[in-house]
GROMACS .gro file of C-alpha atoms in nm:
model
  161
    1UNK     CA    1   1.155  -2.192   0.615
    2UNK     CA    2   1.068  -2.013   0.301
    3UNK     CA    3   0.938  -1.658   0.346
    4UNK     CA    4   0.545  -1.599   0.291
    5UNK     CA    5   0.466  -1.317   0.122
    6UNK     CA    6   0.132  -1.057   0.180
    7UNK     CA    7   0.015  -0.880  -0.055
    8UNK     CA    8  -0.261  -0.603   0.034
    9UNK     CA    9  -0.328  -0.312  -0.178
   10UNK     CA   10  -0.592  -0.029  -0.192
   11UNK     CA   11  -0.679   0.113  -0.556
   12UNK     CA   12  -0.913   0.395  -0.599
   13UNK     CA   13  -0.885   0.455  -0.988
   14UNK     CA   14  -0.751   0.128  -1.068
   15UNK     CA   15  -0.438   0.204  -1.151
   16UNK     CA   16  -0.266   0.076  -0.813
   17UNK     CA   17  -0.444  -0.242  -0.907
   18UNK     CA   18  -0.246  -0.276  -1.216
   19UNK     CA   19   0.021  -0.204  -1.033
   20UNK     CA   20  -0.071  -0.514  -0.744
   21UNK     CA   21  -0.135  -0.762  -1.061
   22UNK     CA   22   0.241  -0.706  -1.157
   23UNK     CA   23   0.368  -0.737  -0.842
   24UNK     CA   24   0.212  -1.021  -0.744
   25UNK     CA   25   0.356  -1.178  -1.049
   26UNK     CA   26   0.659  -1.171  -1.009
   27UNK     CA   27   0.656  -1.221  -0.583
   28UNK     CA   28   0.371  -1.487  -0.605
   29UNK     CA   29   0.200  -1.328  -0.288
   30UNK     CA   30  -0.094  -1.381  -0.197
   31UNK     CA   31  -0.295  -1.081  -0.222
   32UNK     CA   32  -0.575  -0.925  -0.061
   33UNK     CA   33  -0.779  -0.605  -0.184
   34UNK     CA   34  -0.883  -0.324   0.084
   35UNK     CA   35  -1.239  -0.214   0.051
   36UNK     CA   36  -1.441   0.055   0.211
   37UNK     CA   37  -1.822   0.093   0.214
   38UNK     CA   38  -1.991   0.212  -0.157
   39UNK     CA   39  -1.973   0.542  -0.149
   40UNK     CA   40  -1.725   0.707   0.084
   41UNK     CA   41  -1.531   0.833  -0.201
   42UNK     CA   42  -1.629   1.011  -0.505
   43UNK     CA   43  -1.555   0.920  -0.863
   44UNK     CA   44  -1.412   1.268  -0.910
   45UNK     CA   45  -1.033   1.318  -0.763
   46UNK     CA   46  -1.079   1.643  -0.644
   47UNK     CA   47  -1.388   1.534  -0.457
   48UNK     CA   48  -1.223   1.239  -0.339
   49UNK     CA   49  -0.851   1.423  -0.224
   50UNK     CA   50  -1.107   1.712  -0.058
   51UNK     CA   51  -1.277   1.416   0.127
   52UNK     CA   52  -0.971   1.227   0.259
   53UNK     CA   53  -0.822   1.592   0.385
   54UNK     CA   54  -1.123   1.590   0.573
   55UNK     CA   55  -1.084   1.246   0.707
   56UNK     CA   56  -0.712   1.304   0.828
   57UNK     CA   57  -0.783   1.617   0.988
   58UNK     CA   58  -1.119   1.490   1.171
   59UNK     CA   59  -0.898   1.159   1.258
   60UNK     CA   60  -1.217   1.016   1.137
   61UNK     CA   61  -1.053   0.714   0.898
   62UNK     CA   62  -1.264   0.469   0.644
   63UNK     CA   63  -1.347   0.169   0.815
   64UNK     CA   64  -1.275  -0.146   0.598
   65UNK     CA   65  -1.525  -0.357   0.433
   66UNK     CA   66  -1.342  -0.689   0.419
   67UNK     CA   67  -1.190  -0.902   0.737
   68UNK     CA   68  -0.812  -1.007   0.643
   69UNK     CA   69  -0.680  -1.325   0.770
   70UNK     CA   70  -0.386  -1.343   1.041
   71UNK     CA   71  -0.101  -1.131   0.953
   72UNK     CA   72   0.111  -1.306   1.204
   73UNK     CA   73   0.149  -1.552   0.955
   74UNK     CA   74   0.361  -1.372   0.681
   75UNK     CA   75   0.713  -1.269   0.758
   76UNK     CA   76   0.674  -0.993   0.456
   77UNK     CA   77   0.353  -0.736   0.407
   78UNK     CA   78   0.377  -0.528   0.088
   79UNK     CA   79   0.136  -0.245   0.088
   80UNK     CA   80   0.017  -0.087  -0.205
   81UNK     CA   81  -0.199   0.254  -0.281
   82UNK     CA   82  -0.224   0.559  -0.437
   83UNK     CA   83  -0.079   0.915  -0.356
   84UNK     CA   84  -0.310   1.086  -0.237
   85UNK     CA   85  -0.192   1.515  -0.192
   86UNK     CA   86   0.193   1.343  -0.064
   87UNK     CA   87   0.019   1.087   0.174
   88UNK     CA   88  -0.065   0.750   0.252
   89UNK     CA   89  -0.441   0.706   0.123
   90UNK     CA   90  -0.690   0.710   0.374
   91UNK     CA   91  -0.810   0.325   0.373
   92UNK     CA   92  -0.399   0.212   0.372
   93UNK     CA   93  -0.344   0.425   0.677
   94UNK     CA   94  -0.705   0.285   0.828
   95UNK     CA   95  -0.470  -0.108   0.734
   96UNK     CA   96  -0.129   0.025   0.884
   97UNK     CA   97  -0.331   0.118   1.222
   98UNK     CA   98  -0.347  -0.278   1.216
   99UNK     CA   99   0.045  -0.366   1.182
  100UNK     CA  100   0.160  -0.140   1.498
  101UNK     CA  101   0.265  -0.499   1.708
  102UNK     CA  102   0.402  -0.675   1.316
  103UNK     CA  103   0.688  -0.824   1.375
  104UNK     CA  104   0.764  -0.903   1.023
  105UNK     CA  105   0.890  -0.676   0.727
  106UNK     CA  106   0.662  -0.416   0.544
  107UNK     CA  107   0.711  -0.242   0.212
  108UNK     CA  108   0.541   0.012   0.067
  109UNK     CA  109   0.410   0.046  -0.323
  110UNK     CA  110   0.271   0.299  -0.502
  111UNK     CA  111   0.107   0.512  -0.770
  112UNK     CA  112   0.137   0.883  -0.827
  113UNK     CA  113   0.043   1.161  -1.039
  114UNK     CA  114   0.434   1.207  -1.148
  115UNK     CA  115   0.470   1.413  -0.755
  116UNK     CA  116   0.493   1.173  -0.460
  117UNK     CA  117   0.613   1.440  -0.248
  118UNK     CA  118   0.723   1.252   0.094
  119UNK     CA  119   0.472   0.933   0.081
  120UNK     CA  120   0.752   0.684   0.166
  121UNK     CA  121   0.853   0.893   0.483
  122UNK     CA  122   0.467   0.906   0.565
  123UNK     CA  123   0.446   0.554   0.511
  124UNK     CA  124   0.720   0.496   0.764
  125UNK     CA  125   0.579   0.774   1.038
  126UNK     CA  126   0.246   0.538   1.032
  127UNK     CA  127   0.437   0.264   1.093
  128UNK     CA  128   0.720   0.350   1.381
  129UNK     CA  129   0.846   0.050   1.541
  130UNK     CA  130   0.805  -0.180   1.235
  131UNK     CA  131   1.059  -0.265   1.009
  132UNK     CA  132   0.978  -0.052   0.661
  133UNK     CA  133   1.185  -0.094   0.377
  134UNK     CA  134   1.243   0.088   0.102
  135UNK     CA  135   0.934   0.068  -0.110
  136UNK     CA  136   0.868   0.093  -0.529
  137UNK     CA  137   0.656   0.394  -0.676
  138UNK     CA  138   0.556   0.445  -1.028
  139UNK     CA  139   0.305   0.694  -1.212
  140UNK     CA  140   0.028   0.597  -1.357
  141UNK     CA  141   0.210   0.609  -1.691
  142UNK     CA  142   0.510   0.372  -1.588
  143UNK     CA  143   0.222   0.124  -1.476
  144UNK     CA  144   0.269   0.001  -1.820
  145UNK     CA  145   0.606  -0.176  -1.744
  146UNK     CA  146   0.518  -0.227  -1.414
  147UNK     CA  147   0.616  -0.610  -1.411
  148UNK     CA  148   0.944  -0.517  -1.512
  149UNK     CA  149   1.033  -0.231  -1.272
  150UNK     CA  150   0.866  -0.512  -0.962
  151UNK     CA  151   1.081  -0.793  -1.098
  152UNK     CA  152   1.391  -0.523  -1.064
  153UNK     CA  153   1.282  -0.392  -0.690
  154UNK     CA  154   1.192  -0.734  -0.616
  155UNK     CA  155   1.551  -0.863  -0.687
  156UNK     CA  156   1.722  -0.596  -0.493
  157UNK     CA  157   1.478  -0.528  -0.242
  158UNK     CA  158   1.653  -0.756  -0.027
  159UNK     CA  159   1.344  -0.840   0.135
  160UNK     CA  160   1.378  -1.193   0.099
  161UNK     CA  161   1.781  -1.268   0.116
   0.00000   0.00000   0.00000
C-alpha cells in the first residue's frame, strides 16, 4: 500500500505558503491550510511575535477556524509554518496538540528570518511520542528555489522508502 501523504501548513505573511505550493509539488499531498479567527494576529510582525509570546506564556493557544478530516488516514503529516522568535508558531502548536496519539510519521517545514534558532527541537518537544523526522527550513529568500530544495529533502528524507 502506497503511502498517503498530509500536507497542513500555517502561513502568516505568505511566505510559508509559497513554501507549501512547492512542496506539495513535488510530494503530491494533499494539503490543508490552518486558519484562525480574523484578527488574532496583527499585520505588523512585531505586533504579531509580541502577541504569540503572550499566547505561549498564558497557555492560551489560537483556536482553529477550519475542521481537518481524519488524520488516521495518512501514514505521513508534513507540517509547515513560520519561525516565530525560535518556535513553533502559535496556530501549528494549537495542530500538533491534535497528533499526540499519531501513529504515523511527521515532518516539520519551515520559514525563517535567516535565524531558526532551535525550531526543529521545539517541533519535536510538542510532539514526544511521535515519530518526527528531520524536517526542511528555508528563509524567506531561498523560498525562491523552494521546489528544488523540497524535491532534494523529499528524495532523501526517507520518509517514504
Amino acid at each position: 500500500m502506497a503511502n498517503k501523504v498530509l500536507l497542513v501548513t500555517y502561513s502568516w505573511s505568505g511566505t510559508t505558503a509559497k513554501m507549501a505550493t512547492a512542496l506539495q509539488a513535488v510530494t503530491k499531498a494533499t494539503r490543508v491550510d490552518l486558519t484562525v479567527a480574523a484578527g488574532t494576529f496583527s499585520g505588523d510582525m512585531y505586533a504579531t511575535s509580541d502577541k504569540a509570546k503572550q499566547q505561549l506564556a498564558t497557555g492560551q493557544l489560537p483556536a482553529l477556524t477550519n475542521s481537518l478530516q481524519d488524520l488516521t488516514q495518512y501514514s505521513i503529516i508534513l507540517v509547515g509554518g513560520p519561525v516565530w522568535s525560535g518556535q513553533v508558531a502559535t496556530p501549528v502548536q494549537t495542530f500538533l496538540s491534535q497528533l499526540r496519539n499519531y501513529q504515523g510519521i511527521v515532518a516539520p517545514f519551515y520559514t525563517d528570518a535567516g535565524t531558526p534558532d532551535d525550531y526543529e527541537a521545539d517541533f519535536k518537544q510538542l510532539l514526544q511520542g511521535v515519530k518526527v523526522a528531520t524536517g526542511l527550513g528555508l528563509t524567506g529568500g531561498q523560498v525562491v528555489h523552494a521546489e528544488a530544495a523540497c524535491q532534494t529533502w523529499w528524495s532523501n528524507a526517507q520518509l517514504v522508502k
